Short mmCIF file of C-alpha atoms in Angstrom, two decimals:
data_model
loop_
_atom_site.label_atom_id
_atom_site.label_comp_id
_atom_site.label_asym_id
_atom_site.label_seq_id
_atom_site.Cartn_x
_atom_site.Cartn_y
_atom_site.Cartn_z
CA UNK L 1 21.48 -12.72 -6.88
CA UNK L 2 22.32 -9.83 -9.13
CA UNK L 3 21.44 -6.40 -7.66
CA UNK L 4 21.64 -4.67 -11.07
CA UNK L 5 18.62 -3.13 -12.69
CA UNK L 6 17.10 -5.32 -15.38
CA UNK L 7 14.49 -3.57 -17.57
CA UNK L 8 13.05 -5.52 -20.59
CA UNK L 9 10.11 -4.19 -22.51
CA UNK L 10 7.95 -5.66 -25.07
CA UNK L 11 4.29 -5.98 -26.34
CA UNK L 12 1.08 -5.02 -24.64
CA UNK L 13 -1.57 -6.69 -22.78
CA UNK L 14 -5.22 -6.34 -22.61
CA UNK L 15 -7.14 -4.44 -19.95
CA UNK L 16 -8.89 -6.72 -17.42
CA UNK L 17 -12.72 -6.58 -17.33
CA UNK L 18 -14.72 -5.09 -14.69
CA UNK L 19 -16.10 -7.47 -12.17
CA UNK L 20 -19.82 -8.47 -12.57
CA UNK L 21 -20.43 -8.31 -8.82
CA UNK L 22 -22.56 -5.39 -7.81
CA UNK L 23 -21.15 -3.86 -4.50
CA UNK L 24 -23.86 -1.26 -4.58
CA UNK L 25 -26.51 -3.98 -4.22
CA UNK L 26 -24.55 -5.76 -1.43
CA UNK L 27 -24.23 -2.51 0.40
CA UNK L 28 -27.93 -1.98 0.23
CA UNK L 29 -28.41 -5.48 1.78
CA UNK L 30 -25.79 -4.81 4.38
CA UNK L 31 -27.44 -1.43 5.26
CA UNK L 32 -30.35 -3.35 6.96
CA UNK L 33 -27.87 -4.62 9.61
CA UNK L 34 -27.77 -1.38 11.50
CA UNK L 35 -26.17 -2.80 14.65
CA UNK L 36 -22.86 -3.29 12.84
CA UNK L 37 -21.13 -1.00 10.29
CA UNK L 38 -21.92 -1.45 6.57
CA UNK L 39 -18.21 -1.74 5.99
CA UNK L 40 -17.93 -4.64 8.31
CA UNK L 41 -20.97 -6.38 6.82
CA UNK L 42 -19.82 -5.69 3.24
CA UNK L 43 -16.44 -7.20 4.12
CA UNK L 44 -18.01 -10.40 5.57
CA UNK L 45 -20.63 -10.62 2.72
CA UNK L 46 -17.95 -10.71 0.11
CA UNK L 47 -15.44 -12.83 1.93
CA UNK L 48 -17.84 -15.42 3.19
CA UNK L 49 -17.33 -18.38 0.74
CA UNK L 50 -18.96 -20.98 2.86
CA UNK L 51 -16.03 -23.29 2.18
CA UNK L 52 -13.07 -23.96 4.31
CA UNK L 53 -9.58 -23.13 2.79
CA UNK L 54 -7.28 -26.05 2.63
CA UNK L 55 -3.92 -24.60 4.07
CA UNK L 56 -0.87 -26.60 4.61
CA UNK L 57 0.87 -23.89 6.60
CA UNK L 58 -1.28 -21.11 7.57
CA UNK L 59 -0.09 -18.24 9.73
CA UNK L 60 3.41 -17.95 10.99
CA UNK L 61 5.37 -20.80 9.35
CA UNK L 62 8.72 -20.34 7.55
CA UNK L 63 6.71 -19.35 4.38
CA UNK L 64 5.02 -16.32 5.97
CA UNK L 65 5.14 -13.05 4.26
CA UNK L 66 3.45 -9.59 4.59
CA UNK L 67 3.25 -6.53 2.42
CA UNK L 68 2.57 -3.22 4.05
CA UNK L 69 1.55 -0.32 1.80
CA UNK L 70 1.95 3.18 3.32
CA UNK L 71 0.03 5.51 1.02
CA UNK L 72 0.83 9.21 1.37
CA UNK L 73 -2.40 10.77 0.22
CA UNK L 74 -2.18 14.18 -1.58
CA UNK L 75 0.86 13.78 -3.58
CA UNK L 76 4.07 14.06 -1.64
CA UNK L 77 6.87 16.47 -2.70
CA UNK L 78 9.43 13.76 -2.89
CA UNK L 79 12.32 15.54 -4.48
CA UNK L 80 12.68 17.17 -1.07
CA UNK L 81 12.43 13.82 0.64
CA UNK L 82 15.23 12.48 -1.41
CA UNK L 83 17.48 15.16 -2.81
CA UNK L 84 20.65 15.61 -4.75
CA UNK L 85 23.82 16.02 -2.66
CA UNK L 86 26.78 16.16 -5.14
CA UNK L 87 27.53 19.84 -5.33
CA UNK L 88 26.80 20.37 -9.05
CA UNK L 89 23.52 18.44 -8.88
CA UNK L 90 22.57 20.25 -5.69
CA UNK L 91 23.11 23.69 -7.35
CA UNK L 92 20.77 22.65 -10.15
CA UNK L 93 18.15 21.56 -7.59
CA UNK L 94 18.42 24.68 -5.68
CA UNK L 95 18.29 26.75 -8.78
CA UNK L 96 14.93 25.26 -9.78
CA UNK L 97 13.42 24.86 -6.35
CA UNK L 98 14.44 28.40 -5.19
CA UNK L 99 12.44 29.08 -2.02
CA UNK L 100 11.43 25.45 -1.71
CA UNK L 101 14.95 24.01 -1.56
CA UNK L 102 16.71 22.61 1.56
CA UNK L 103 20.17 23.80 2.29
CA UNK L 104 22.93 21.39 1.31
CA UNK L 105 24.30 21.42 5.00
CA UNK L 106 21.01 20.20 6.50
CA UNK L 107 20.51 17.38 4.07
CA UNK L 108 21.38 13.91 5.51
CA UNK L 109 23.73 12.11 3.05
CA UNK L 110 23.30 8.54 2.31
CA UNK L 111 25.98 5.99 1.42
CA UNK L 112 24.41 5.70 -2.10
CA UNK L 113 25.15 2.73 -4.31
CA UNK L 114 23.28 3.71 -7.59
CA UNK L 115 21.92 0.42 -9.14
CA UNK L 116 23.06 1.49 -12.60
CA UNK L 117 26.70 1.03 -11.48
CA UNK L 118 27.58 4.78 -11.07
CA UNK L 119 28.82 4.84 -7.37
CA UNK L 120 30.31 8.21 -7.56
CA UNK L 121 26.98 10.06 -6.83
CA UNK L 122 25.50 10.67 -3.47
CA UNK L 123 21.95 11.62 -2.52
CA UNK L 124 20.43 12.99 0.62
CA UNK L 125 17.45 12.41 2.87
CA UNK L 126 15.31 15.13 4.30
CA UNK L 127 16.76 16.36 7.63
CA UNK L 128 13.53 15.34 9.44
CA UNK L 129 14.09 11.58 8.58
CA UNK L 130 17.25 10.51 10.39
CA UNK L 131 15.55 7.13 11.21
CA UNK L 132 15.20 6.40 7.45
CA UNK L 133 18.76 7.40 6.83
CA UNK L 134 19.85 4.90 9.48
CA UNK L 135 17.71 2.09 8.04
CA UNK L 136 19.11 2.94 4.61
CA UNK L 137 22.73 2.89 5.63
CA UNK L 138 22.21 -0.26 7.59
CA UNK L 139 20.92 -1.96 4.35
CA UNK L 140 17.34 -2.33 5.46
CA UNK L 141 15.88 0.41 3.23
CA UNK L 142 16.19 1.25 -0.31
CA UNK L 143 15.08 4.15 -2.68
CA UNK L 144 13.08 3.67 -5.73
CA UNK L 145 13.58 6.83 -7.78
CA UNK L 146 11.38 8.58 -10.27
CA UNK L 147 8.57 6.09 -10.26
CA UNK L 148 4.99 6.74 -11.35
CA UNK L 149 2.05 5.50 -13.33
CA UNK L 150 2.70 4.64 -17.04
CA UNK L 151 0.73 2.76 -19.73
CA UNK L 152 3.73 2.19 -21.94
CA UNK L 153 7.40 3.39 -21.64
CA UNK L 154 7.21 7.12 -22.17
CA UNK L 155 9.95 9.63 -23.13
CA UNK L 156 10.00 13.22 -23.79
CA UNK L 157 10.11 12.47 -27.56
CA UNK L 158 7.00 10.39 -27.62
CA UNK L 159 5.02 12.24 -24.88
CA UNK L 160 2.66 13.73 -27.31
CA UNK L 161 1.82 10.45 -29.10
CA UNK L 162 2.02 7.63 -26.60
CA UNK L 163 -0.95 6.52 -24.63
CA UNK L 164 -0.80 8.15 -21.08
CA UNK L 165 -2.60 7.40 -17.84
CA UNK L 166 -6.10 8.94 -17.82
CA UNK L 167 -6.50 12.16 -15.84
CA UNK L 168 -2.71 12.75 -15.56
CA UNK L 169 -2.05 15.08 -12.61
CA UNK L 170 -5.37 14.39 -11.09
CA UNK L 171 -5.49 13.21 -7.43
CA UNK L 172 -8.40 10.78 -7.69
CA UNK L 173 -7.21 9.29 -11.09
CA UNK L 174 -3.56 8.84 -9.93
CA UNK L 175 -4.62 7.40 -6.58
CA UNK L 176 -6.75 4.91 -8.44
CA UNK L 177 -3.95 4.03 -10.97
CA UNK L 178 -1.37 3.47 -8.33
CA UNK L 179 -3.82 1.13 -6.57
CA UNK L 180 -5.08 -0.73 -9.63
CA UNK L 181 -2.11 -0.77 -11.89
CA UNK L 182 -4.55 -0.23 -14.79
CA UNK L 183 -3.90 3.40 -15.62
CA UNK L 184 -5.71 3.48 -18.91
CA UNK L 185 -9.02 2.81 -17.18
CA UNK L 186 -11.28 4.61 -14.85
CA UNK L 187 -13.85 1.69 -14.69
CA UNK L 188 -11.48 -0.71 -12.95
CA UNK L 189 -12.91 -2.12 -9.74
CA UNK L 190 -10.14 -4.36 -8.55
CA UNK L 191 -6.75 -3.55 -7.20
CA UNK L 192 -3.56 -5.34 -7.74
CA UNK L 193 -3.30 -6.34 -4.09
CA UNK L 194 -6.91 -7.65 -4.33
CA UNK L 195 -6.00 -9.67 -7.48
CA UNK L 196 -2.96 -11.24 -5.61
CA UNK L 197 -5.28 -12.21 -2.78
CA UNK L 198 -7.70 -13.79 -5.16
CA UNK L 199 -4.83 -15.99 -6.38
CA UNK L 200 -3.15 -16.84 -3.12
CA UNK L 201 -5.76 -16.75 -0.39
CA UNK L 202 -7.08 -20.30 -0.86
CA UNK L 203 -3.69 -21.72 -0.14
CA UNK L 204 -2.32 -19.17 2.43
CA UNK L 205 -5.37 -18.17 4.50
CA UNK L 206 -6.86 -20.70 6.94
CA UNK L 207 -9.65 -18.35 8.04
CA UNK L 208 -12.35 -17.74 5.61
CA UNK L 209 -13.86 -15.09 7.86
CA UNK L 210 -11.06 -12.71 8.05
CA UNK L 211 -9.54 -11.52 4.83
CA UNK L 212 -5.76 -11.76 4.25
CA UNK L 213 -6.05 -8.16 3.11
CA UNK L 214 -6.24 -6.00 6.25
CA UNK L 215 -7.14 -2.23 5.85
CA UNK L 216 -6.61 0.33 8.54
CA UNK L 217 -9.60 2.79 8.52
CA UNK L 218 -11.54 2.13 5.27
CA UNK L 219 -12.17 0.14 2.26
CA UNK L 220 -9.75 0.74 -0.66
CA UNK L 221 -9.42 -0.32 -4.26
CA UNK L 222 -5.84 -1.71 -3.85
CA UNK L 223 -6.99 -4.49 -1.61
CA UNK L 224 -10.28 -5.21 -3.48
CA UNK L 225 -10.31 -8.42 -5.74
CA UNK L 226 -13.01 -10.23 -7.59
CA UNK L 227 -13.60 -12.45 -4.50
CA UNK L 228 -11.64 -10.78 -1.78
CA UNK L 229 -12.16 -7.46 -0.05
CA UNK L 230 -10.28 -6.10 2.88
CA UNK L 231 -11.13 -6.77 6.40
CA UNK L 232 -11.42 -3.25 7.80
CA UNK L 233 -10.16 -2.56 11.39
CA UNK L 234 -9.12 0.69 13.06
CA UNK L 235 -6.01 1.44 15.19
CA UNK L 236 -7.83 -0.15 18.14
CA UNK L 237 -8.93 -3.34 16.40
CA UNK L 238 -11.98 -4.70 14.69
CA UNK L 239 -15.38 -2.95 15.29
CA UNK L 240 -17.52 -4.91 17.59
CA UNK L 241 -21.10 -4.54 18.83
CA UNK L 242 -21.29 -1.80 21.39
CA UNK L 243 -21.61 -3.42 24.77
CA UNK L 244 -21.65 -6.93 23.49
CA UNK L 245 -18.53 -7.98 25.23
CA UNK L 246 -19.01 -6.38 28.83
CA UNK L 247 -20.52 -7.86 31.86
CA UNK L 248 -22.76 -5.20 33.34
CA UNK L 249 -26.50 -6.22 33.71
CA UNK L 250 -27.68 -4.15 30.80
CA UNK L 251 -25.08 -5.52 28.42
CA UNK L 252 -25.44 -9.05 29.47
CA UNK L 253 -29.26 -8.80 28.55
CA UNK L 254 -28.21 -7.13 25.25
CA UNK L 255 -25.80 -9.92 24.52
CA UNK L 256 -28.48 -12.66 25.27
CA UNK L 257 -30.89 -10.83 23.03
CA UNK L 258 -28.29 -10.61 20.20
CA UNK L 259 -27.31 -14.27 20.57
CA UNK L 260 -30.99 -15.22 20.35
CA UNK L 261 -31.39 -13.05 17.29
CA UNK L 262 -28.25 -14.32 15.46
CA UNK L 263 -27.75 -17.87 16.97
CA UNK L 264 -24.86 -20.05 16.12
CA UNK L 265 -25.38 -23.22 13.95
CA UNK L 266 -27.24 -23.71 10.74
CA UNK L 267 -30.09 -25.64 12.28
CA UNK L 268 -30.84 -22.83 14.74
CA UNK L 269 -30.66 -20.20 11.92
CA UNK L 270 -32.84 -22.31 9.69
CA UNK L 271 -35.50 -22.61 12.61
CA UNK L 272 -35.53 -18.92 13.07
CA UNK L 273 -35.25 -17.63 9.45
CA UNK L 274 -37.11 -19.46 6.76
CA UNK L 275 -36.32 -16.86 4.05
CA UNK L 276 -32.85 -17.58 2.46
CA UNK L 277 -31.82 -13.94 2.32
CA UNK L 278 -32.84 -13.34 6.04
CA UNK L 279 -30.85 -16.54 6.97
CA UNK L 280 -27.82 -15.43 4.92
CA UNK L 281 -27.80 -11.95 6.53
CA UNK L 282 -28.28 -13.48 9.92
CA UNK L 283 -25.49 -15.83 9.37
CA UNK L 284 -23.22 -13.13 8.16
CA UNK L 285 -23.89 -11.09 11.14
CA UNK L 286 -23.10 -13.95 13.46
CA UNK L 287 -19.83 -14.57 11.48
CA UNK L 288 -18.99 -10.80 11.75
CA UNK L 289 -19.55 -10.82 15.55
CA UNK L 290 -17.22 -13.89 16.02
CA UNK L 291 -14.63 -12.66 13.51
CA UNK L 292 -14.22 -9.20 15.23
CA UNK L 293 -13.95 -10.96 18.60
CA UNK L 294 -11.48 -13.48 17.40
CA UNK L 295 -9.43 -10.74 15.68
CA UNK L 296 -9.26 -8.50 18.79
CA UNK L 297 -8.27 -11.52 20.92
CA UNK L 298 -5.42 -12.43 18.48
CA UNK L 299 -4.22 -8.84 18.54
CA UNK L 300 -4.56 -7.97 22.29
CA UNK L 301 -0.84 -8.14 23.14
CA UNK L 302 0.97 -4.89 23.12
CA UNK L 303 4.17 -4.48 21.03
CA UNK L 304 7.50 -4.46 22.84
CA UNK L 305 8.63 -1.43 20.72
CA UNK L 306 7.59 1.99 21.86
CA UNK L 307 5.58 3.51 19.03
CA UNK L 308 5.43 7.34 18.78
CA UNK L 309 1.87 8.90 19.23
CA UNK L 310 0.68 9.74 15.73
CA UNK L 311 -2.00 8.45 13.44
CA UNK L 312 0.38 6.70 11.09
CA UNK L 313 2.30 5.11 13.99
CA UNK L 314 -0.87 3.84 15.61
CA UNK L 315 -2.03 2.26 12.37
CA UNK L 316 1.44 0.45 12.06
CA UNK L 317 1.18 -0.56 15.65
CA UNK L 318 -2.12 -2.44 14.87
CA UNK L 319 -0.43 -3.86 11.78
CA UNK L 320 2.45 -5.24 14.05
CA UNK L 321 -0.10 -6.72 16.34
CA UNK L 322 -1.89 -8.33 13.55
CA UNK L 323 1.37 -9.74 12.40
CA UNK L 324 2.20 -11.05 15.87
CA UNK L 325 -1.33 -12.66 15.92
CA UNK L 326 -1.12 -14.27 12.49
CA UNK L 327 -0.98 -17.88 13.73
CA UNK L 328 -4.06 -17.40 15.79
CA UNK L 329 -5.88 -15.49 12.97
CA UNK L 330 -4.73 -18.30 10.53
CA UNK L 331 -2.70 -16.14 8.03
CA UNK L 332 0.19 -17.36 6.11
CA UNK L 333 0.16 -14.15 3.95
CA UNK L 334 -1.07 -10.70 4.81
CA UNK L 335 -1.36 -7.53 2.91
CA UNK L 336 -1.94 -4.19 4.91
CA UNK L 337 -2.97 -0.84 3.73
CA UNK L 338 -2.36 2.22 5.85
CA UNK L 339 -2.51 5.89 4.88
CA UNK L 340 -1.48 9.37 6.03
CA UNK L 341 -3.07 12.31 4.31
CA UNK L 342 -2.27 16.02 4.12
CA UNK L 343 0.59 16.04 1.42
CA UNK L 344 -1.21 18.29 -1.01
CA UNK L 345 1.23 21.19 -0.23
CA UNK L 346 0.40 23.94 -2.74
CA UNK L 347 1.92 26.25 -0.06
CA UNK L 348 4.40 26.18 2.83
CA UNK L 349 6.10 23.08 1.54
CA UNK L 350 9.13 23.59 3.79
CA UNK L 351 7.20 24.19 7.01
CA UNK L 352 4.74 21.49 6.54
CA UNK L 353 7.26 18.80 5.58
CA UNK L 354 9.31 19.79 8.61
CA UNK L 355 6.48 18.82 10.74
CA UNK L 356 5.12 15.82 8.75
CA UNK L 357 8.21 13.84 7.49
CA UNK L 358 9.57 13.12 10.99
CA UNK L 359 6.19 11.50 11.72
CA UNK L 360 6.69 9.15 8.65
CA UNK L 361 10.29 8.43 9.56
CA UNK L 362 9.65 7.65 13.23
CA UNK L 363 6.52 5.50 12.56
CA UNK L 364 8.34 3.38 9.86
CA UNK L 365 11.41 3.06 12.04
CA UNK L 366 9.39 1.85 15.00
CA UNK L 367 7.50 -0.61 12.85
CA UNK L 368 10.65 -2.09 11.31
CA UNK L 369 12.07 -2.39 14.89
CA UNK L 370 8.99 -4.33 15.97
CA UNK L 371 9.23 -6.74 13.04
CA UNK L 372 12.84 -7.50 14.20
CA UNK L 373 11.59 -8.10 17.71
CA UNK L 374 8.93 -10.53 16.30
CA UNK L 375 11.61 -12.36 14.31
CA UNK L 376 9.93 -11.58 11.00
CA UNK L 377 11.84 -8.59 9.56
CA UNK L 378 12.92 -10.61 6.60
CA UNK L 379 9.30 -11.64 5.93
CA UNK L 380 7.70 -8.13 5.98
CA UNK L 381 8.27 -5.51 3.27
CA UNK L 382 6.94 -2.02 3.83
CA UNK L 383 6.62 0.31 0.81
CA UNK L 384 5.44 3.92 0.30
CA UNK L 385 3.19 5.17 -2.40
CA UNK L 386 1.51 8.45 -3.36
CA UNK L 387 -0.81 9.95 -5.93
CA UNK L 388 2.22 11.69 -7.71
CA UNK L 389 5.19 13.93 -6.90
CA UNK L 390 5.18 17.66 -7.29
CA UNK L 391 6.55 20.35 -9.58
CA UNK L 392 10.27 21.09 -9.04
CA UNK L 393 9.42 24.82 -9.71
CA UNK L 394 7.73 26.96 -7.04
CA UNK L 395 4.31 28.42 -7.42
CA UNK L 396 5.41 31.07 -5.04
CA UNK L 397 5.20 29.36 -1.74
CA UNK L 398 4.44 25.72 -2.65
CA UNK L 399 4.48 23.15 -5.45
CA UNK L 400 1.80 21.85 -7.68
CA UNK L 401 0.70 18.47 -9.18
CA UNK L 402 3.43 16.55 -11.06
CA UNK L 403 4.22 12.88 -11.95
CA UNK L 404 7.29 10.78 -11.16
CA UNK L 405 8.59 10.79 -7.65
CA UNK L 406 10.72 8.88 -5.13
CA UNK L 407 9.68 6.16 -2.58
CA UNK L 408 11.16 3.96 0.19
CA UNK L 409 11.05 0.25 0.55
CA UNK L 410 11.88 -1.18 4.01
CA UNK L 411 12.41 -4.60 5.35
CA UNK L 412 14.97 -7.31 6.08
CA UNK L 413 14.39 -8.88 2.72
CA UNK L 414 15.30 -5.56 0.95
CA UNK L 415 18.60 -5.30 -0.88
CA UNK L 416 19.13 -1.95 0.94
CA UNK L 417 21.54 0.80 0.82
CA UNK L 418 20.88 1.34 -2.86
CA UNK L 419 18.89 3.54 -5.26
CA UNK L 420 16.78 1.67 -7.80
CA UNK L 421 15.64 3.18 -11.11
CA UNK L 422 17.10 6.36 -12.53
CA UNK L 423 17.42 9.36 -10.19
CA UNK L 424 17.70 12.29 -12.70
CA UNK L 425 21.22 13.49 -13.10
CA UNK L 426 19.92 17.10 -13.19
CA UNK L 427 16.76 18.49 -11.86
CA UNK L 428 17.34 21.85 -13.86
CA UNK L 429 14.10 22.79 -15.82
CA UNK L 430 13.77 21.44 -19.36
CA UNK L 431 15.90 18.34 -18.49
CA UNK L 432 15.32 15.23 -20.47
CA UNK L 433 12.34 14.06 -18.35
CA UNK L 434 10.73 17.42 -17.78
CA UNK L 435 7.34 18.19 -19.56
CA UNK L 436 6.96 21.44 -17.92
CA UNK L 437 7.68 23.20 -14.55
CA UNK L 438 9.73 20.25 -13.46
CA UNK L 439 6.96 17.59 -13.93
CA UNK L 440 9.07 14.52 -14.47
CA UNK L 441 8.16 11.67 -16.79
CA UNK L 442 8.71 8.52 -14.65
CA UNK L 443 11.71 6.42 -15.65
CA UNK L 444 10.34 3.53 -13.55
CA UNK L 445 6.79 2.39 -13.90
CA UNK L 446 4.50 1.65 -11.13
CA UNK L 447 4.09 -1.83 -12.79
CA UNK L 448 7.72 -2.58 -12.24
CA UNK L 449 7.68 -1.46 -8.68
CA UNK L 450 4.57 -3.46 -8.01
CA UNK L 451 5.85 -6.49 -9.95
CA UNK L 452 8.99 -6.65 -7.73
CA UNK L 453 6.79 -6.66 -4.66
CA UNK L 454 4.29 -9.26 -6.10
CA UNK L 455 7.07 -11.68 -7.15
CA UNK L 456 8.60 -11.57 -3.73
CA UNK L 457 5.11 -12.05 -2.11
CA UNK L 458 4.57 -15.32 -4.12
CA UNK L 459 3.27 -14.38 -7.60
CA UNK L 460 5.98 -16.59 -9.26
CA UNK L 461 4.70 -17.65 -12.76
CA UNK L 462 4.13 -15.46 -15.79
CA UNK L 463 0.36 -16.08 -16.21
CA UNK L 464 -0.26 -15.07 -12.46
CA UNK L 465 1.95 -11.99 -12.81
CA UNK L 466 -0.09 -10.73 -15.77
CA UNK L 467 -3.27 -11.46 -14.03
CA UNK L 468 -2.08 -9.32 -11.21
CA UNK L 469 -0.52 -6.58 -13.40
CA UNK L 470 -2.11 -6.49 -16.87
CA UNK L 471 0.32 -4.00 -18.34
CA UNK L 472 3.56 -5.55 -16.93
CA UNK L 473 4.74 -7.02 -20.31
CA UNK L 474 4.96 -3.33 -21.50
CA UNK L 475 7.90 -3.01 -19.18
CA UNK L 476 9.17 -6.49 -18.14
CA UNK L 477 9.59 -9.53 -20.43
CA UNK L 478 8.26 -12.93 -19.43
CA UNK L 479 10.42 -15.55 -17.99
CA UNK L 480 12.33 -13.28 -15.62
CA UNK L 481 13.56 -15.24 -12.63
CA UNK L 482 14.07 -11.98 -10.52
CA UNK L 483 12.10 -8.90 -10.14
CA UNK L 484 12.50 -6.17 -12.72
CA UNK L 485 14.46 -3.79 -10.37
CA UNK L 486 16.15 -6.15 -7.96
CA UNK L 487 15.34 -4.35 -4.61
CA UNK L 488 14.07 -7.64 -3.04
CA UNK L 489 15.86 -10.92 -2.44
#
């Protein structure tokens, strides 16, 4: 398979329409079930299709695959995460970054193989990320350079005339655009991961009560489809009824009362609840109770790998446990969403990144090691995302909202040890991509990045790809047998 970058652009595609389903109304219904969280009830209400999925190979067969999105909330200063290393390029970087620049001596060089064929350049990794450097040099991680939200291919020449993402440089807008891949709209209510699940869940998910989209902490638009919403868990597992599973006298009484209130079986429910809405809510409550218990049973085994003690690492540890329990859960495909906040560094960029980037590097490394231990490293791809990058120029002690930035993709299926996309040859101000203060126009679109991941995950034909990514034909022509960037086998 060729590892060269292939970028073909043509035409445009229509914006997909907002779903007709009212989540506000469903939340109102869910709010009446006070014993469980509204998030859990909403997840069950929207996922309960009352039909069994016909699955040939659900959960853990040779066709198993998982995507893990690590969203760095706040807009990471990613040109300190991946830096120039060639002396002349480093000098331009240091000249524009001034008090925000790392020293060349502390940057960790990577054995760069630029995907455009220019192998004479080298780049560097932030000194707090030696684990990522090791994964990259071992061929299990890649860099995707200068990627960001675009509606159409954009250059400095057409910047004032081409359609741009709504709310450019805004946190809330760009977070949504990354997760929906529909940056021309603020009304979009489904994400590209949710739309993938809509297409694949019926043939890859043998458990109608636990979504193939698993979120750590909260609902998100990335994993929300027309029919599928994420099943929300936390780092300790699914939320269960307090006291339902314990054996002291008080809790046994409570469990008996709960089981009488929400009995198993349609006939028992029908005898107790004549009203259809009451019966539906009671059934959903029963399904929620049983789903949470089955999820926690399936994810009870502790990983072999020692994970560091951080919020991100604990989230990824639960992801690893869900992957290990995929056969019991009944999943042949899984999409995970984890997040780490605090990247809006308008001041103290160097000090804050020195404390935070090691946390990311160590967590991602431990998670990759655990996928190797589980024997699924080739089947699991982890990728980073963020609102946007940050200005190359300093605001005095920090950096401000910008646009195109750099990201990591990690996994055994990654064509690693390479940089994909176009890392700028010069970061000096007023370069060919700079629209002011070092805000770089992306040379790789989020759509191309997402298409590579989606095609690897199983979105193989052209119509499915445009369903998932409505703007993809603006950047990548139909009929492509490989992804638009080539970073996945």
